[in-house]
Structures are given as C-alpha cells and as structure tokens.
Amino acid sequence: MSRRSPALLLLTAAALILTALPARACPWCQVNPVMKPTVFEGDPDPGGKYFGRTPDPARVRHYYLAAEPEIWNYLPEGKDPVIGAKIPPQITANPSYPKMRYRQYTDATFTTRSLPDDRLGILGPVLRGMTGDYIVVTLLNRLSTPVSLHPHGVRYDKDSEGSSYLTERGLGAAIAPQARFTYVWYLDEASAPGPDEPSSKPWLYHSHVLGDEEINSGLSGFIVVTDAKRARPDGTPADIDREMAMLLQNYDESGMKESTELYEQVTAPDGKGIDGGPPPAGPPPWAEAAELRELAMRHAINGRIFGNTQGFDMKEGERVRWYLFALGNEADVHTAHWHGARLRGPGGHMTDVVELMPGTMKVADMVADNPGSWMIHCHVGEHMMEGMYGHYQVLKKDGPAIEAAPFFGLLKENQSVEWISAEGKLDPANPSLKLRATLTAYANLPLWNTRLGLTLGERKAGTRLDRSGAGANNGVKFKVLNGDPSGLVQSDKLDVEITFESKEWGDDFKKRMEDKSPQPLPVKLSLDDTVHEVPLSIEIKDQALRLKALH
C-alpha cells in the first residue's frame, strides 16, 4: 500500500534510523556475531540458484514475501464468543503487541500485498508444490534487524539454508534491513509423502538468525508438498476438498531476558544489590520474573486466544485435511482436540486428539459429516484455561457459499482483491448494480484520510471518504463496511460496497456483458496510490446480475 498506518510507522522508526547508517554498517554484530548480514541493502540479489544452476522455469513456483513489523491483536473480537469466559484483565488491558510477520506480495515490486487467508492467523503465507517442483521465494526485509527464511523437509544448498551460525554461513543466512534474497528449495521424493502417508504433508519454515526469538515474534509459516501421483494439475491433493491449519504456541510477550540474566542485573556478585545496599526485598527476582512472564503469556491457536480463531468453515460432506504444528519451548506440549468429529490421525488410526510438541508437523483428515459450530482446543488444562481454544463450523450442503479458497498457497489465487458479490438489475429505465469486494489494506487505516476509486474502461469514479467510510462521485457510491466507530479499519482487509446509480454506468455494463464473446470486465479498484486489477466475471439472467463463480 502507498500509505502505512500510524502503528506501522511507529514500528518502522527504528528501521528508518538504521537505513541511514553506512551501507556496510553492522550495529547488530556487537550484540551477536550471527547477526552479521550476508546480504546488505543495495546489493544485487545474489540468490536464485540451486547448487549453482538456475532451476527449470517450468517447475518453478515463485513467491514474494516481505518480513514486516505489525501490531498483532490476539483478541480482535474483544470478547470470548465460544464459552463467554471473562477475559483476564492483563489481556483486556494489552490485547495487542508488536510482532514481525511474513507477508505475501503479488510481484517483485513489493507494492501490492496479497489478500491474507483468515484461517492462517499469524502464520505466514503457505508455499506449496508437488514432487519435482522448485519453490522459489524472494524475501525482502522491511524490519530493523537481519532475518532469514529457513525451511524444514525440503532439499536446498548452503546459500538457501536460511540459517545463521558461525561454522559456515550461506548467502541467505542473514538478510540485512531493506535487502532481499531469493531462496530456492527443491521438492524431491524425500520431501513428499510416502505411499503409506496422506497425499500431502506440511513442513515448517521460519527465520533462523536468532531462532526462537524470531519464532516468538511471529516469523513462521509452512510449506505443503503433494505427492505428484495423487495431485490435481494445480498441485492440490486430489483426495481432499478443503485444507485447514493450526499452530498451537504459547507466545511470551513479557519482553524480559531469562531469569538468570534478570537476577544478574539486580544483584552484585557478593549477593548485595548492585548499588552496594541490600538485595531487593520481596520474592527472589527469578520468582518475580516467572510470575510476570506467565501473566504476559498468550496461549494461542494461530495467534488468537479465547475463541477468536477465524475462517474455520467447511461444507457438510467435504473431506478436510488439517495441517497441525507446535512451536515454542518446553511448555509447548499440546493436545489438539476437536468436538463433533473423528479424524484419521498420524499412523492411520481414528482419533479426536492429536499430540504436538515443539517443532512437530502432523496431518489429520476428517469428513465434515456433522453440521454445526464446534469447539476446538488444546486439552492441556492450563492452556485451555488461558484461552487456547477456538471453533470450526460445518455448514449444511445447501447453506451459504464459503468465500475462502478451499486450498492454501495457490499462485492463481494470489490476488489483492476478491469480488464477494454482485447484485442488481440492468433495467434501462432504472438501472441498479451493487458490488462488494475485499481488498488489502494496512491495519489501523484512517478512513477519513483515504481515497477510493474505480475504473471501467474509460469511465472513472473516485472520492475521499469521510469518517464513516462513505463517499460518492460520478454516479457511484462507496461504503466501507468494516470500519469501527472511530473511523479506523483495524484489520488488514477493506470490505467495500460499491453502488452504481447512474444510467451511464448501467449502459456501459450492459453493453460489455451483451458482447457475443463476453470477457471478464476490466475493473480496477484503487486505494490511495495503489491500483488493484482483478477482472470481474458476472452474468445476467432476466436482467438480474450475479457473480459467475464463488469458491
């Protein structure tokens, strides 16, 4: 996007200061030598090779990811919609924290973000392929410290390892702020599912400069590899209808060092206080640290707590595959449990609980045969008490369409706009047409300072919105549907309703749609300086309009 939210600007202030340093300056090296960048700002991207060769373009799946700062809200609904629990005061007071995340862009310009998938929550974009493919990822670092991209399970050379340690470092080990590097990973037979495994399997990826600290900050995601013998042409597994994913992780938001280091900060070697006086009164510092750390712990599913998971919707009769992960430390031993379902878990046995430990990656399959809204949670008592639960929904076969794409990570679905609905009539005397779309935006976008526009061929309309998210121009009304009472859009999506009220627009739509060989309408939506181009496919029946296809 062309303009970033106030919260994002505050988060990137450190990055702006660092980028003013000389190109080869390394302010991080004194902190930890593994943070010394292997690629600096202004360097040509030295990646894109696999053991010194360019991968076969016909087998490449190229993704564009940026590591970016973000204010992450663990409790976006502000309440518990599942069991109605009272939210602990330390969470209501601090539901949001600065995080670092991988975000997907539509191309190498890194100007237009792709629409995020609500199911994933804090997880990064899904990267997918099938046996014999190369996953190619260009990573742009928009953070204030070096980062990397380290995959599990796939084959790579040293430069694409994406891990920084002192014995040997490849070119992709630590990417400096504002620098970029292209990783190349090969999906060989060892990466893919074996004949006795489900047709697709997941592998984690994450930053590996400071490892656990970066994972705690949100820099993780996953890869899906499908067995080519059991795949559709687009690489999705042929024997399932929909994919879901869950990461169970306890996030430490205390910002404290380890308790031993904390004790050293307040206690001199002789046991006295660091000012020469008596040691601190009250509980030992490590006990205080443990208590404060526990109060700042967020026990989350996909970065959401107390039932605030999103997008776990499926249709009755669908074959659904869950990709399951855990990350963290010794406290991250989890037992994922589904109400209202039995799943074929690891080993092929039927279960409704799957055990997870830090770094594990598992698959469980279910048939969505029980319509309703069902709880899903970690069965570790403390974790559930602290909010590690959500819900999934099985919609009846004849129920409403599910807007989300059924499969993760398809490049054909890599769009910055999604058309949600089209309705109205092309009555020559009184035409009416209403479109609804979702487009990418930065969180905390101020509506009163935002300009929306639409172009169809030579016909244009554009306006600056008011605080309520409304505006009109040239026979078109714009209305943002997901603004809050203060005039901010707190999510990273803009839900827009567009109403055409003039005969000229109606005539233009009708003329284009009555063509003998109609093509999708070349509609462009603009948000400030960013232009989103996604063709609109609608059809007419008895002069009534509707979208041609939904997922």
Coordinates of C-alpha atoms in Angstrom, one line a residue:
M1 CA 0.0 0.0 0.0
S2 CA 1.2 3.5 -0.5
R3 CA 0.5 4.9 3.0
R4 CA 1.1 2.9 6.2
S5 CA -0.9 3.1 9.4
P6 CA 0.3 5.2 12.3
A7 CA 1.1 2.0 14.3
L8 CA 3.2 0.6 11.5
L9 CA 5.0 3.9 11.1
L10 CA 6.0 3.8 14.8
L11 CA 7.2 0.2 14.4
T12 CA 9.4 1.1 11.4
A13 CA 11.0 4.1 13.0
A14 CA 14.0 2.0 14.1
A15 CA 14.3 0.7 10.6
L16 CA 14.5 4.2 9.2
I17 CA 17.2 5.1 11.6
L18 CA 19.3 2.0 10.7
T19 CA 18.9 2.6 7.0
A20 CA 20.6 6.0 7.4
L21 CA 23.8 4.2 8.5
P22 CA 26.5 3.5 6.0
A23 CA 25.6 0.6 3.7
R24 CA 28.0 -1.9 5.4
A25 CA 27.4 -0.8 9.0
C26 CA 26.6 -3.6 11.3
P27 CA 25.1 -2.3 14.6
W28 CA 23.9 -5.9 15.4
C29 CA 27.3 -7.5 15.3
Q30 CA 28.3 -6.3 18.8
V31 CA 25.1 -7.9 20.1
N32 CA 25.6 -11.3 18.4
P33 CA 28.0 -12.2 15.6
V34 CA 25.5 -14.5 14.0
M35 CA 23.5 -11.3 13.2
K36 CA 26.2 -10.1 10.8
P37 CA 24.3 -9.7 7.4
T38 CA 25.3 -11.8 4.5
V39 CA 23.4 -9.5 2.1
F40 CA 23.2 -5.8 2.5
E41 CA 20.9 -3.1 1.3
G42 CA 21.8 -2.1 -2.2
D43 CA 23.4 -5.4 -3.1
P44 CA 22.1 -7.2 -6.2
D45 CA 20.1 -10.2 -5.1
P46 CA 22.7 -13.0 -5.1
G47 CA 20.2 -15.8 -4.8
G48 CA 18.0 -17.7 -7.2
K49 CA 20.4 -20.6 -7.8
Y50 CA 20.1 -24.3 -6.9
F51 CA 23.6 -25.7 -6.4
G52 CA 24.9 -23.1 -8.8
R53 CA 22.2 -23.6 -11.5
T54 CA 19.0 -21.8 -12.4
P55 CA 16.1 -24.1 -11.7
D56 CA 13.8 -25.2 -14.6
P57 CA 11.3 -22.4 -15.1
A58 CA 8.6 -24.9 -16.0
R59 CA 8.8 -26.4 -12.5
V60 CA 9.2 -23.1 -10.5
R61 CA 6.6 -21.8 -8.1
H62 CA 7.7 -18.2 -7.3
Y63 CA 6.5 -16.4 -4.2
Y64 CA 7.3 -12.9 -3.0
L65 CA 7.4 -12.4 0.8
A66 CA 8.4 -9.4 2.9
A67 CA 9.3 -9.6 6.6
E68 CA 7.4 -6.6 8.1
P69 CA 6.5 -5.2 11.5
E70 CA 2.9 -5.3 12.6
I71 CA 0.7 -4.7 15.6
W72 CA -0.9 -8.1 16.2
N73 CA -4.2 -8.3 18.1
Y74 CA -4.7 -11.7 19.9
L75 CA -8.3 -10.8 20.7
P76 CA -9.8 -8.9 17.7
E77 CA -13.4 -9.5 18.8
G78 CA -12.7 -8.1 22.2
K79 CA -14.6 -10.9 23.9
D80 CA -14.9 -14.7 24.1
P81 CA -17.5 -15.8 21.5
V82 CA -17.2 -19.5 22.3
I83 CA -17.8 -20.1 26.0
G84 CA -18.3 -16.5 27.1
A85 CA -15.4 -16.6 29.6
K86 CA -14.3 -13.4 31.4
I87 CA -11.2 -12.2 29.7
P88 CA -8.3 -11.7 32.3
P89 CA -7.6 -8.1 33.0
Q90 CA -4.0 -8.3 31.8
I91 CA -5.3 -9.3 28.4
T92 CA -8.1 -6.8 28.1
A93 CA -5.5 -4.1 29.0
N94 CA -3.0 -5.4 26.5
P95 CA -4.6 -7.4 23.6
S96 CA -2.1 -6.2 21.0
Y97 CA 1.7 -6.4 20.7
P98 CA 4.3 -5.5 18.2
K99 CA 5.1 -8.6 16.1
M100 CA 7.2 -9.4 13.0
R101 CA 5.5 -11.3 10.2
Y102 CA 6.0 -12.7 6.7
R103 CA 3.5 -11.1 4.3
Q104 CA 2.9 -12.1 0.6
Y105 CA 3.0 -9.6 -2.3
T106 CA 1.7 -10.0 -5.8
D107 CA 5.1 -9.5 -7.6
A108 CA 8.7 -8.4 -7.4
T109 CA 7.8 -4.7 -7.0
F110 CA 6.6 -5.4 -3.4
T111 CA 4.0 -2.6 -3.8
T112 CA 0.7 -4.6 -3.5
R113 CA 0.0 -7.0 -0.7
S114 CA -1.8 -10.2 -1.4
L115 CA -5.1 -10.9 0.4
P116 CA -4.3 -12.8 3.7
D117 CA -6.1 -16.0 4.5
D118 CA -8.1 -15.7 7.7
R119 CA -7.6 -19.3 8.5
L120 CA -3.9 -18.8 9.0
G121 CA -4.0 -16.0 11.5
I122 CA -0.4 -15.1 12.5
L123 CA 1.1 -17.8 10.2
G124 CA 2.9 -16.7 7.2
P125 CA 1.8 -17.4 3.6
V126 CA 1.6 -21.0 2.6
L127 CA 4.1 -22.1 0.0
R128 CA 3.1 -25.2 -2.0
G129 CA 4.2 -27.5 -4.8
M130 CA 4.3 -31.2 -5.7
T131 CA 7.1 -33.7 -6.2
G132 CA 9.7 -32.4 -8.7
D133 CA 8.8 -28.7 -8.2
Y134 CA 11.1 -25.9 -7.1
I135 CA 9.7 -23.4 -4.5
V136 CA 11.4 -20.1 -5.2
V137 CA 11.0 -17.3 -2.5
T138 CA 12.2 -13.8 -2.9
L139 CA 12.4 -12.3 0.6
L140 CA 12.5 -8.5 1.2
N141 CA 13.5 -7.5 4.8
R142 CA 11.5 -4.5 5.9
L143 CA 12.4 -5.0 9.6
S144 CA 15.1 -3.2 11.6
T145 CA 17.2 -6.4 12.2
P146 CA 18.5 -9.1 9.9
V147 CA 16.2 -12.1 9.2
S148 CA 16.2 -15.2 7.1
L149 CA 13.9 -17.9 5.7
H150 CA 14.8 -21.5 6.9
P151 CA 12.7 -24.4 5.6
H152 CA 12.2 -27.9 7.1
G153 CA 12.0 -31.0 5.0
V154 CA 12.9 -29.8 1.5
R155 CA 16.3 -30.0 -0.3
Y156 CA 18.5 -26.9 -0.5
D157 CA 22.1 -25.8 -1.0
K158 CA 24.0 -23.9 1.6
D159 CA 23.0 -20.5 0.3
S160 CA 19.3 -21.3 0.6
E161 CA 19.6 -22.9 4.0
G162 CA 18.5 -19.6 5.6
S163 CA 20.2 -20.2 8.9
S164 CA 23.0 -18.2 10.6
Y165 CA 25.6 -19.9 12.7
L166 CA 29.4 -19.4 12.9
T167 CA 30.8 -22.6 11.4
E168 CA 29.6 -21.9 7.9
R169 CA 27.1 -19.3 6.6
G170 CA 25.5 -19.3 3.2
L171 CA 24.4 -16.2 1.3
G172 CA 20.9 -16.4 2.6
A173 CA 21.9 -16.7 6.3
A174 CA 21.1 -13.2 7.4
I175 CA 19.4 -10.6 5.2
A176 CA 20.0 -7.0 6.3
P177 CA 17.2 -4.4 6.5
Q178 CA 16.0 -3.3 3.1
A179 CA 17.9 -6.1 1.4
R180 CA 16.5 -9.1 -0.5
F181 CA 17.5 -12.6 -1.3
T182 CA 15.9 -15.4 -3.4
Y183 CA 15.8 -18.8 -1.9
V184 CA 15.5 -22.0 -4.0
W185 CA 14.2 -25.2 -2.5
Y186 CA 13.6 -28.5 -4.4
L187 CA 10.7 -30.8 -3.6
D188 CA 12.4 -34.2 -4.1
E189 CA 11.0 -37.6 -3.3
A190 CA 12.2 -37.3 0.3
S191 CA 10.2 -34.0 0.7
A192 CA 7.0 -35.6 -0.5
P193 CA 4.6 -38.0 1.3
G194 CA 5.5 -41.7 1.0
P195 CA 3.0 -44.3 -0.3
D196 CA 1.8 -45.1 3.3
E197 CA 1.3 -41.4 4.2
P198 CA -1.6 -38.9 3.3
S199 CA -1.3 -37.4 -0.2
S200 CA 0.2 -34.1 1.1
K201 CA 2.4 -33.2 4.0
P202 CA 3.4 -29.9 5.7
W203 CA 6.9 -28.6 6.5
L204 CA 7.5 -25.5 8.7
Y205 CA 9.6 -22.5 7.7
H206 CA 10.8 -19.7 10.0
S207 CA 13.5 -17.2 10.4
H208 CA 16.7 -18.6 11.8
V209 CA 19.1 -15.8 12.7
L210 CA 18.1 -15.6 16.3
G211 CA 15.8 -18.6 16.0
D212 CA 13.4 -18.9 19.0
E213 CA 13.2 -15.1 19.5
E214 CA 12.0 -14.7 15.9
I215 CA 9.6 -17.5 16.1
N216 CA 8.1 -16.0 19.2
S217 CA 7.8 -12.7 17.3
G218 CA 5.7 -14.3 14.6
L219 CA 8.1 -15.2 11.8
S220 CA 6.9 -18.7 10.9
G221 CA 4.7 -20.4 8.2
F222 CA 4.6 -23.7 6.4
I223 CA 5.1 -25.5 3.1
V224 CA 2.7 -28.1 1.6
V225 CA 4.2 -30.8 -0.6
T226 CA 1.8 -33.0 -2.5
D227 CA 2.7 -36.4 -4.0
A228 CA 2.6 -35.8 -7.8
K229 CA 0.9 -39.2 -8.3
R230 CA -2.0 -38.2 -6.1
A231 CA -2.3 -34.5 -7.1
R232 CA -4.6 -32.4 -9.3
P233 CA -2.9 -30.4 -12.1
D234 CA -2.6 -27.4 -9.8
G235 CA -0.7 -29.4 -7.2
T236 CA -3.5 -29.8 -4.7
P237 CA -4.2 -33.3 -3.3
A238 CA -6.9 -35.0 -5.3
D239 CA -8.4 -36.9 -2.5
I240 CA -9.5 -34.0 -0.3
D241 CA -11.8 -31.0 -0.7
R242 CA -10.5 -28.4 1.7
E243 CA -7.5 -27.6 3.9
M244 CA -7.2 -26.1 7.4
A245 CA -4.2 -25.4 9.6
M246 CA -3.5 -24.9 13.3
L247 CA -0.4 -23.7 15.1
L248 CA -0.5 -24.2 18.8
Q249 CA 2.0 -21.9 20.5
N250 CA 2.5 -20.0 23.8
Y251 CA 3.8 -16.5 23.0
D252 CA 5.9 -14.8 25.6
E253 CA 5.1 -11.0 25.5
S254 CA 7.0 -10.1 28.6
G255 CA 10.0 -8.8 26.7
M256 CA 12.2 -10.0 29.6
K257 CA 15.5 -11.7 29.4
E258 CA 15.9 -15.2 31.0
S259 CA 15.5 -15.2 34.8
T260 CA 19.2 -15.8 35.5
E261 CA 20.2 -12.8 33.5
L262 CA 17.5 -10.7 35.2
Y263 CA 18.9 -11.8 38.6
E264 CA 22.4 -10.7 37.5
Q265 CA 21.0 -7.3 36.5
V266 CA 19.8 -6.5 40.0
T267 CA 22.3 -8.5 42.2
A268 CA 26.0 -8.0 42.6
P269 CA 28.4 -11.0 42.7
D270 CA 28.7 -10.7 46.5
G271 CA 24.9 -11.1 46.8
K272 CA 24.3 -7.5 47.6
G273 CA 22.2 -5.1 45.5
I274 CA 24.0 -3.6 42.5
D275 CA 24.1 -0.2 44.3
G276 CA 26.0 -1.8 47.2
G277 CA 23.0 -1.9 49.5
P278 CA 20.9 -4.9 50.5
P279 CA 19.5 -7.1 47.7
P280 CA 16.0 -6.4 46.5
A281 CA 13.3 -7.0 49.1
G282 CA 10.4 -9.4 48.5
P283 CA 10.4 -12.6 46.4
P284 CA 13.7 -13.5 44.6
P285 CA 14.0 -11.8 41.2
W286 CA 13.6 -15.1 39.3
A287 CA 10.3 -15.7 41.0
E288 CA 9.1 -12.3 40.1
A289 CA 10.3 -12.9 36.5
A290 CA 8.4 -16.2 36.3
E291 CA 5.2 -14.6 37.5
L292 CA 5.5 -11.6 35.2
R293 CA 6.3 -13.9 32.3
E294 CA 3.3 -16.1 32.9
L295 CA 1.0 -13.0 33.1
A296 CA 2.4 -11.9 29.7
M297 CA 2.0 -15.4 28.1
R298 CA -0.6 -15.7 25.3
H299 CA -1.7 -19.3 24.8
A300 CA -2.9 -19.1 21.2
I301 CA -4.2 -21.1 18.2
N302 CA -2.9 -19.3 15.1
G303 CA -2.1 -16.3 17.2
R304 CA -5.7 -16.0 18.5
I305 CA -7.0 -16.6 22.0
F306 CA -10.3 -17.1 23.8
G307 CA -12.3 -18.3 20.8
N308 CA -11.1 -15.6 18.4
T309 CA -9.9 -18.0 15.6
Q310 CA -11.3 -17.1 12.2
G311 CA -12.2 -18.9 8.9
F312 CA -12.5 -22.5 10.0
D313 CA -15.6 -23.0 7.8
M314 CA -16.3 -26.1 5.8
K315 CA -19.3 -27.7 4.0
E316 CA -21.1 -30.9 5.0
G317 CA -19.7 -33.9 3.2
E318 CA -16.3 -32.3 2.5
R319 CA -13.1 -34.2 3.0
V320 CA -11.0 -31.8 5.1
R321 CA -7.3 -32.1 5.9
W322 CA -5.8 -30.4 8.9
Y323 CA -2.1 -29.4 9.0
L324 CA -1.0 -29.3 12.6
F325 CA 2.0 -27.6 14.2
A326 CA 3.5 -26.6 17.5
L327 CA 6.4 -24.3 18.2
G328 CA 8.0 -22.8 21.3
N329 CA 9.7 -24.2 24.3
E330 CA 9.3 -27.0 26.9
A331 CA 5.8 -25.6 27.9
D332 CA 4.6 -26.1 24.3
V333 CA 3.4 -29.6 24.7
H334 CA -0.1 -29.6 23.3
T335 CA -3.1 -31.9 22.6
A336 CA -5.3 -30.6 19.8
H337 CA -8.9 -31.8 20.3
W338 CA -11.9 -31.5 18.0
H339 CA -15.5 -31.6 19.3
G340 CA -18.1 -33.2 16.9
A341 CA -15.5 -35.0 14.7
R342 CA -13.4 -38.1 14.4
L343 CA -10.2 -37.8 12.4
R344 CA -7.7 -40.2 10.8
G345 CA -4.6 -39.1 12.5
P346 CA -0.9 -39.9 12.3
G347 CA -0.4 -43.7 11.9
G348 CA -3.8 -44.0 10.2
H349 CA -5.9 -44.6 13.4
M350 CA -9.1 -42.8 14.2
T351 CA -8.9 -40.2 16.9
D352 CA -10.2 -36.8 18.1
V353 CA -6.9 -35.7 19.8
V354 CA -3.5 -35.2 18.2
E355 CA -0.4 -34.8 20.4
L356 CA 2.0 -32.0 19.4
M357 CA 5.5 -31.0 20.7
P358 CA 7.7 -28.0 19.6
G359 CA 8.7 -28.4 16.0
T360 CA 6.2 -31.2 15.2
M361 CA 4.3 -31.2 11.9
K362 CA 1.3 -33.6 11.5
V363 CA -1.7 -34.3 9.3
A364 CA -5.2 -35.3 10.3
D365 CA -8.1 -36.0 8.0
M366 CA -11.8 -35.7 8.7
V367 CA -15.1 -35.9 6.8
A368 CA -17.3 -32.9 7.7
D369 CA -20.4 -35.0 8.4
N370 CA -21.8 -33.2 11.5
P371 CA -23.3 -29.8 10.7
G372 CA -22.9 -27.2 13.5
S373 CA -20.5 -25.0 15.2
W374 CA -17.9 -27.0 17.2
M375 CA -15.2 -26.2 19.7
I376 CA -11.6 -26.9 19.1
H377 CA -9.0 -26.6 21.8
C378 CA -5.8 -27.8 23.5
H379 CA -6.6 -30.4 26.1
V380 CA -3.8 -29.3 28.4
G381 CA -5.8 -27.8 31.3
E382 CA -3.7 -24.7 31.9
H383 CA -3.5 -23.9 28.2
M384 CA -7.3 -24.1 27.8
M385 CA -7.9 -22.0 30.9
E386 CA -5.7 -19.4 29.4
G387 CA -7.6 -19.2 26.2
M388 CA -6.1 -21.8 23.8
Y389 CA -9.4 -22.7 22.1
G390 CA -11.5 -21.7 19.1
H391 CA -14.2 -23.1 16.9
Y392 CA -14.9 -24.6 13.5
Q393 CA -18.1 -24.6 11.6
V394 CA -19.7 -27.3 9.4
L395 CA -22.2 -25.6 7.1
K396 CA -25.1 -27.7 5.6
K397 CA -24.7 -28.7 1.9
D398 CA -27.4 -26.2 0.9
G399 CA -26.1 -23.5 3.1
P400 CA -24.3 -20.3 2.1
A401 CA -21.2 -20.4 -0.1
I402 CA -17.8 -20.3 1.6
E403 CA -15.9 -17.3 0.3
A404 CA -12.4 -18.6 1.2
A405 CA -10.5 -20.7 -1.4
P406 CA -10.5 -24.3 -0.3
F407 CA -6.7 -24.8 -0.7
F408 CA -3.8 -22.8 0.6
G409 CA -1.0 -21.2 -1.3
L410 CA -2.2 -21.4 -4.9
L411 CA -0.5 -18.7 -7.0
K412 CA -3.6 -18.4 -9.2
E413 CA -5.4 -17.2 -6.0
N414 CA -2.6 -14.7 -5.2
Q415 CA -4.8 -11.6 -5.6
S416 CA -5.1 -8.3 -3.8
V417 CA -8.8 -8.1 -4.5
E418 CA -11.6 -10.6 -4.1
W419 CA -15.1 -10.0 -5.5
I420 CA -17.6 -11.1 -2.9
S421 CA -21.0 -10.5 -4.6
A422 CA -22.8 -8.7 -7.4
E423 CA -26.5 -8.0 -7.4
G424 CA -28.9 -5.7 -9.1
K425 CA -30.8 -5.2 -12.4
L426 CA -29.9 -3.6 -15.7
D427 CA -33.3 -2.1 -16.2
P428 CA -32.9 0.6 -18.9
A429 CA -35.3 3.0 -17.1
N430 CA -33.8 2.5 -13.6
P431 CA -30.5 0.5 -13.6
S432 CA -29.1 -0.6 -10.3
L433 CA -25.9 -2.5 -9.6
K434 CA -24.2 -3.2 -6.3
L435 CA -20.8 -4.9 -6.0
R436 CA -19.0 -6.0 -2.8
A437 CA -15.3 -6.5 -2.7
T438 CA -12.4 -7.1 -0.3
L439 CA -9.0 -5.6 -0.9
T440 CA -5.8 -5.4 1.0
A441 CA -5.0 -2.6 3.4
Y442 CA -2.8 -1.8 6.3
A443 CA -4.3 -2.3 9.8
N444 CA -5.5 0.9 11.6
L445 CA -6.2 2.6 8.3
P446 CA -7.9 6.0 8.9
L447 CA -10.9 6.2 6.7
W448 CA -11.3 9.9 6.7
N449 CA -7.9 10.3 5.0
T450 CA -8.4 7.5 2.4
R451 CA -9.3 7.8 -1.3
L452 CA -11.2 5.1 -3.1
G453 CA -11.6 4.9 -6.8
L454 CA -13.0 2.6 -9.6
T455 CA -12.3 2.4 -13.3
L456 CA -14.1 0.5 -16.0
G457 CA -12.5 1.2 -19.4
E458 CA -12.6 5.0 -19.9
R459 CA -15.2 5.6 -17.2
K460 CA -13.9 6.5 -13.7
A461 CA -15.2 7.5 -10.3
G462 CA -13.2 8.4 -7.2
T463 CA -13.7 10.1 -3.9
R464 CA -12.1 10.8 -0.5
L465 CA -14.0 9.0 2.2
D466 CA -15.5 10.6 5.4
R467 CA -15.0 9.2 8.9
S468 CA -17.9 6.7 8.4
G469 CA -16.2 5.3 5.3
A470 CA -18.7 6.8 2.8
G471 CA -18.2 8.8 -0.3
A472 CA -19.7 9.4 -3.8
N473 CA -18.6 10.6 -7.2
N474 CA -19.8 10.4 -10.8
G475 CA -22.8 8.3 -10.1
V476 CA -21.0 5.8 -7.8
K477 CA -21.4 5.4 -4.1
F478 CA -18.5 3.9 -2.0
K479 CA -19.1 2.5 1.5
V480 CA -16.5 0.7 3.7
L481 CA -18.3 -1.9 5.8
N482 CA -15.7 -2.9 8.3
G483 CA -14.7 0.5 9.8
D484 CA -15.0 0.9 13.6
P485 CA -16.9 3.8 15.3
S486 CA -13.7 5.9 15.5
G487 CA -13.2 5.7 11.7
L488 CA -10.4 3.1 11.7
V489 CA -10.2 -0.2 9.9
Q490 CA -8.4 -2.4 12.4
S491 CA -8.0 -5.5 10.1
D492 CA -5.6 -5.8 7.1
K493 CA -8.6 -6.0 4.7
L494 CA -11.0 -3.4 3.4
D495 CA -14.6 -4.6 2.9
V496 CA -16.1 -2.2 0.3
E497 CA -19.6 -1.9 -1.1
I498 CA -19.9 -0.1 -4.4
T499 CA -23.3 1.1 -5.7
F500 CA -23.8 2.3 -9.3
E501 CA -26.8 4.7 -9.6
S502 CA -26.5 6.4 -13.0
K503 CA -27.8 5.2 -16.4
E504 CA -24.4 5.8 -18.0
W505 CA -22.8 3.1 -15.8
G506 CA -25.7 0.7 -16.3
D507 CA -25.5 1.2 -20.1
D508 CA -21.7 0.6 -20.0
F509 CA -22.1 -2.7 -18.0
K510 CA -24.9 -3.9 -20.3
K511 CA -23.0 -3.2 -23.5
R512 CA -19.9 -5.0 -22.3
M513 CA -21.9 -8.0 -21.0
E514 CA -24.0 -8.4 -24.1
D515 CA -21.0 -8.9 -26.3
K516 CA -21.2 -12.1 -28.3
S517 CA -17.9 -13.3 -26.7
P518 CA -18.0 -11.6 -23.3
Q519 CA -14.8 -11.4 -21.4
P520 CA -14.4 -10.6 -17.7
L521 CA -14.9 -6.9 -17.1
P522 CA -11.6 -5.0 -16.8
V523 CA -12.4 -3.3 -13.5
K524 CA -9.7 -1.5 -11.5
L525 CA -10.1 -0.6 -7.8
S526 CA -7.7 2.0 -6.3
L527 CA -6.9 2.6 -2.6
D528 CA -4.9 5.8 -2.4
D529 CA -2.0 5.3 -4.8
T530 CA -2.3 1.5 -5.1
V531 CA -4.2 0.1 -8.0
H532 CA -5.7 -3.3 -7.8
E533 CA -6.6 -5.1 -11.1
V534 CA -8.9 -8.1 -10.8
P535 CA -11.3 -8.9 -13.7
L536 CA -15.0 -9.1 -12.7
S537 CA -17.0 -12.0 -14.1
I538 CA -20.7 -11.5 -13.8
E539 CA -23.7 -12.9 -15.7
I540 CA -27.2 -11.7 -16.5
K541 CA -30.4 -13.7 -16.1
D542 CA -33.7 -12.0 -16.6
Q543 CA -31.8 -8.7 -16.4
A544 CA -30.6 -9.7 -12.8
L545 CA -26.8 -9.8 -12.2
R546 CA -24.7 -12.2 -10.1
L547 CA -21.1 -13.3 -9.9
K548 CA -20.3 -16.2 -12.2
A549 CA -18.4 -18.2 -9.6
L550 CA -17.6 -18.3 -5.9
H551 CA -15.2 -20.7 -4.2

